[in-house]
CSV table of C-alpha atoms in Angstrom, one decimal:
chain,number,residue,atom,x,y,z
A,1,UNK,CA,107.6,72.1,-66.4
A,2,UNK,CA,105.2,71.1,-63.6
A,3,UNK,CA,103.6,74.6,-63.4
A,4,UNK,CA,102.5,74.6,-67.0
A,5,UNK,CA,100.9,71.1,-66.6
A,6,UNK,CA,99.0,72.2,-63.6
A,7,UNK,CA,97.8,75.4,-65.2
A,8,UNK,CA,96.7,73.4,-68.4
A,9,UNK,CA,94.8,71.0,-66.2
A,10,UNK,CA,93.0,73.9,-64.4
A,11,UNK,CA,92.0,75.6,-67.6
A,12,UNK,CA,90.9,72.3,-69.2
A,13,UNK,CA,88.8,71.6,-66.0
A,14,UNK,CA,87.2,75.1,-66.1
A,15,UNK,CA,86.5,74.8,-69.7
A,16,UNK,CA,84.8,71.5,-69.2
A,17,UNK,CA,82.6,73.1,-66.4
A,18,UNK,CA,81.7,76.0,-68.5
A,19,UNK,CA,80.7,73.8,-71.5
A,20,UNK,CA,78.6,71.5,-69.3
A,21,UNK,CA,76.7,74.5,-67.9
A,22,UNK,CA,77.7,73.7,-64.4
A,23,UNK,CA,79.3,77.1,-64.1
A,24,UNK,CA,78.4,80.3,-65.9
A,25,UNK,CA,79.7,83.9,-65.8
A,26,UNK,CA,76.9,85.9,-64.0
A,27,UNK,CA,75.2,88.2,-66.5
A,28,UNK,CA,75.0,90.9,-63.9
A,29,UNK,CA,78.9,90.9,-63.4
A,30,UNK,CA,79.5,91.2,-67.1
A,31,UNK,CA,77.1,94.1,-67.4
A,32,UNK,CA,78.6,95.9,-64.4
A,33,UNK,CA,82.1,95.5,-66.0
A,34,UNK,CA,80.8,97.2,-69.2
A,35,UNK,CA,78.9,100.0,-67.2
A,36,UNK,CA,80.5,103.4,-66.8
A,37,UNK,CA,80.5,105.8,-63.9
A,38,UNK,CA,79.1,109.2,-64.2
A,39,UNK,CA,79.1,112.7,-62.5
A,40,UNK,CA,77.1,115.8,-62.0
A,41,UNK,CA,78.8,119.3,-62.1
A,42,UNK,CA,77.1,122.4,-60.9
A,43,UNK,CA,78.6,125.9,-61.3
A,44,UNK,CA,77.0,128.6,-59.1
A,45,UNK,CA,76.8,131.8,-61.1
A,46,UNK,CA,73.7,133.0,-58.9
A,47,UNK,CA,73.5,135.5,-56.0
A,48,UNK,CA,72.7,132.8,-53.5
A,49,UNK,CA,74.2,129.9,-51.6
A,50,UNK,CA,73.5,126.6,-53.4
A,51,UNK,CA,73.6,123.0,-52.6
A,52,UNK,CA,72.8,119.7,-54.5
A,53,UNK,CA,72.6,116.1,-53.9
A,54,UNK,CA,72.5,112.9,-56.0
A,55,UNK,CA,70.7,109.9,-54.7
A,56,UNK,CA,71.0,106.4,-56.4
A,57,UNK,CA,70.5,102.7,-55.9
A,58,UNK,CA,73.6,100.4,-55.9
A,59,UNK,CA,73.7,96.9,-54.7
A,60,UNK,CA,70.3,97.0,-53.2
A,61,UNK,CA,70.9,100.2,-51.1
A,62,UNK,CA,69.8,103.8,-51.5
A,63,UNK,CA,72.8,106.2,-51.2
A,64,UNK,CA,72.8,110.0,-51.2
A,65,UNK,CA,75.8,112.2,-51.9
A,66,UNK,CA,75.7,115.8,-50.9
A,67,UNK,CA,77.7,118.7,-52.3
A,68,UNK,CA,77.6,120.9,-49.3
A,69,UNK,CA,76.9,124.7,-49.5
A,70,UNK,CA,78.6,126.7,-52.2
A,71,UNK,CA,78.4,130.3,-53.3
A,72,UNK,CA,78.8,132.5,-56.4
A,73,UNK,CA,81.7,131.5,-58.5
A,74,UNK,CA,82.2,128.1,-57.0
A,75,UNK,CA,81.8,124.8,-58.9
A,76,UNK,CA,81.1,121.4,-57.2
A,77,UNK,CA,81.0,117.9,-58.6
A,78,UNK,CA,79.7,114.6,-57.3
A,79,UNK,CA,80.4,111.2,-58.7
A,80,UNK,CA,78.0,108.5,-59.5
A,81,UNK,CA,79.5,104.8,-59.5
A,82,UNK,CA,79.2,102.5,-62.3
A,83,UNK,CA,76.3,100.1,-61.9
A,84,UNK,CA,74.1,102.8,-60.1
A,85,UNK,CA,70.4,103.0,-61.1
A,86,UNK,CA,67.4,105.1,-60.2
A,87,UNK,CA,69.5,108.3,-60.0
A,88,UNK,CA,67.9,111.5,-58.8
A,89,UNK,CA,69.6,115.0,-59.0
A,90,UNK,CA,68.3,117.7,-56.9
A,91,UNK,CA,69.7,121.3,-56.9
A,92,UNK,CA,68.5,123.9,-54.4
A,93,UNK,CA,69.1,127.4,-53.2
A,94,UNK,CA,69.2,128.8,-49.7
A,95,UNK,CA,66.9,131.9,-48.9
A,96,UNK,CA,67.7,131.9,-45.2
A,97,UNK,CA,69.9,129.6,-43.2
A,98,UNK,CA,67.0,127.2,-42.8
A,99,UNK,CA,64.8,127.8,-45.9
A,100,UNK,CA,65.6,126.1,-49.2
A,101,UNK,CA,63.8,126.0,-52.5
A,102,UNK,CA,64.4,123.6,-55.3
A,103,UNK,CA,65.9,125.1,-58.6
A,104,UNK,CA,65.5,121.9,-60.5
A,105,UNK,CA,65.4,118.1,-60.3
A,106,UNK,CA,66.3,115.4,-62.8
A,107,UNK,CA,65.9,111.7,-62.9
A,108,UNK,CA,68.2,109.2,-64.7
A,109,UNK,CA,68.0,105.3,-65.0
A,110,UNK,CA,71.8,104.9,-65.3
A,111,UNK,CA,74.9,107.0,-64.8
A,112,UNK,CA,75.5,109.9,-67.0
A,113,UNK,CA,77.9,112.9,-67.0
A,114,UNK,CA,76.2,116.3,-67.1
A,115,UNK,CA,77.1,119.8,-66.2
A,116,UNK,CA,74.8,122.7,-65.1
A,117,UNK,CA,75.2,126.4,-64.6
A,118,UNK,CA,72.7,127.9,-62.0
A,119,UNK,CA,72.2,131.7,-61.9
A,120,UNK,CA,69.7,134.4,-60.9
A,121,UNK,CA,68.6,135.5,-57.4
A,122,UNK,CA,66.8,134.0,-54.7
A,123,UNK,CA,63.5,135.2,-56.1
A,124,UNK,CA,64.2,134.2,-59.7
A,125,UNK,CA,66.8,131.3,-59.8
A,126,UNK,CA,67.5,129.6,-63.2
A,127,UNK,CA,69.6,126.9,-64.7
A,128,UNK,CA,70.9,125.5,-68.0
A,129,UNK,CA,72.8,122.5,-69.0
A,130,UNK,CA,76.5,123.4,-70.1
A,131,UNK,CA,79.2,121.7,-71.9
A,132,UNK,CA,81.4,119.7,-69.7
């Protein structure tokens, strides 16, 4: 069986390279394979238009994902990919078409999955973490 012999030689050659230290599995790749993705879910129970964004670093680039505007009774979710770091969540409300105020911000070093409810009025917005 020529295919088996060829495969055996390839595995043997790779094993020898790994043992000699000439080739190694990158630690970053192994760590990324174990990492998990995350997400943020925000449910708007407030009397205002809300929006939120998630910014993170991945592969040397800063990326920002935006939920878009959503009103009372609507839930939005944004994903955070595995391997992302320096993650910032910002949830805001609109007072007028061009005026926003921040309801809350959170910072995370690695992906998490968290869910929040926002409520209240434009003058008194509030939030709490809820079960996902």
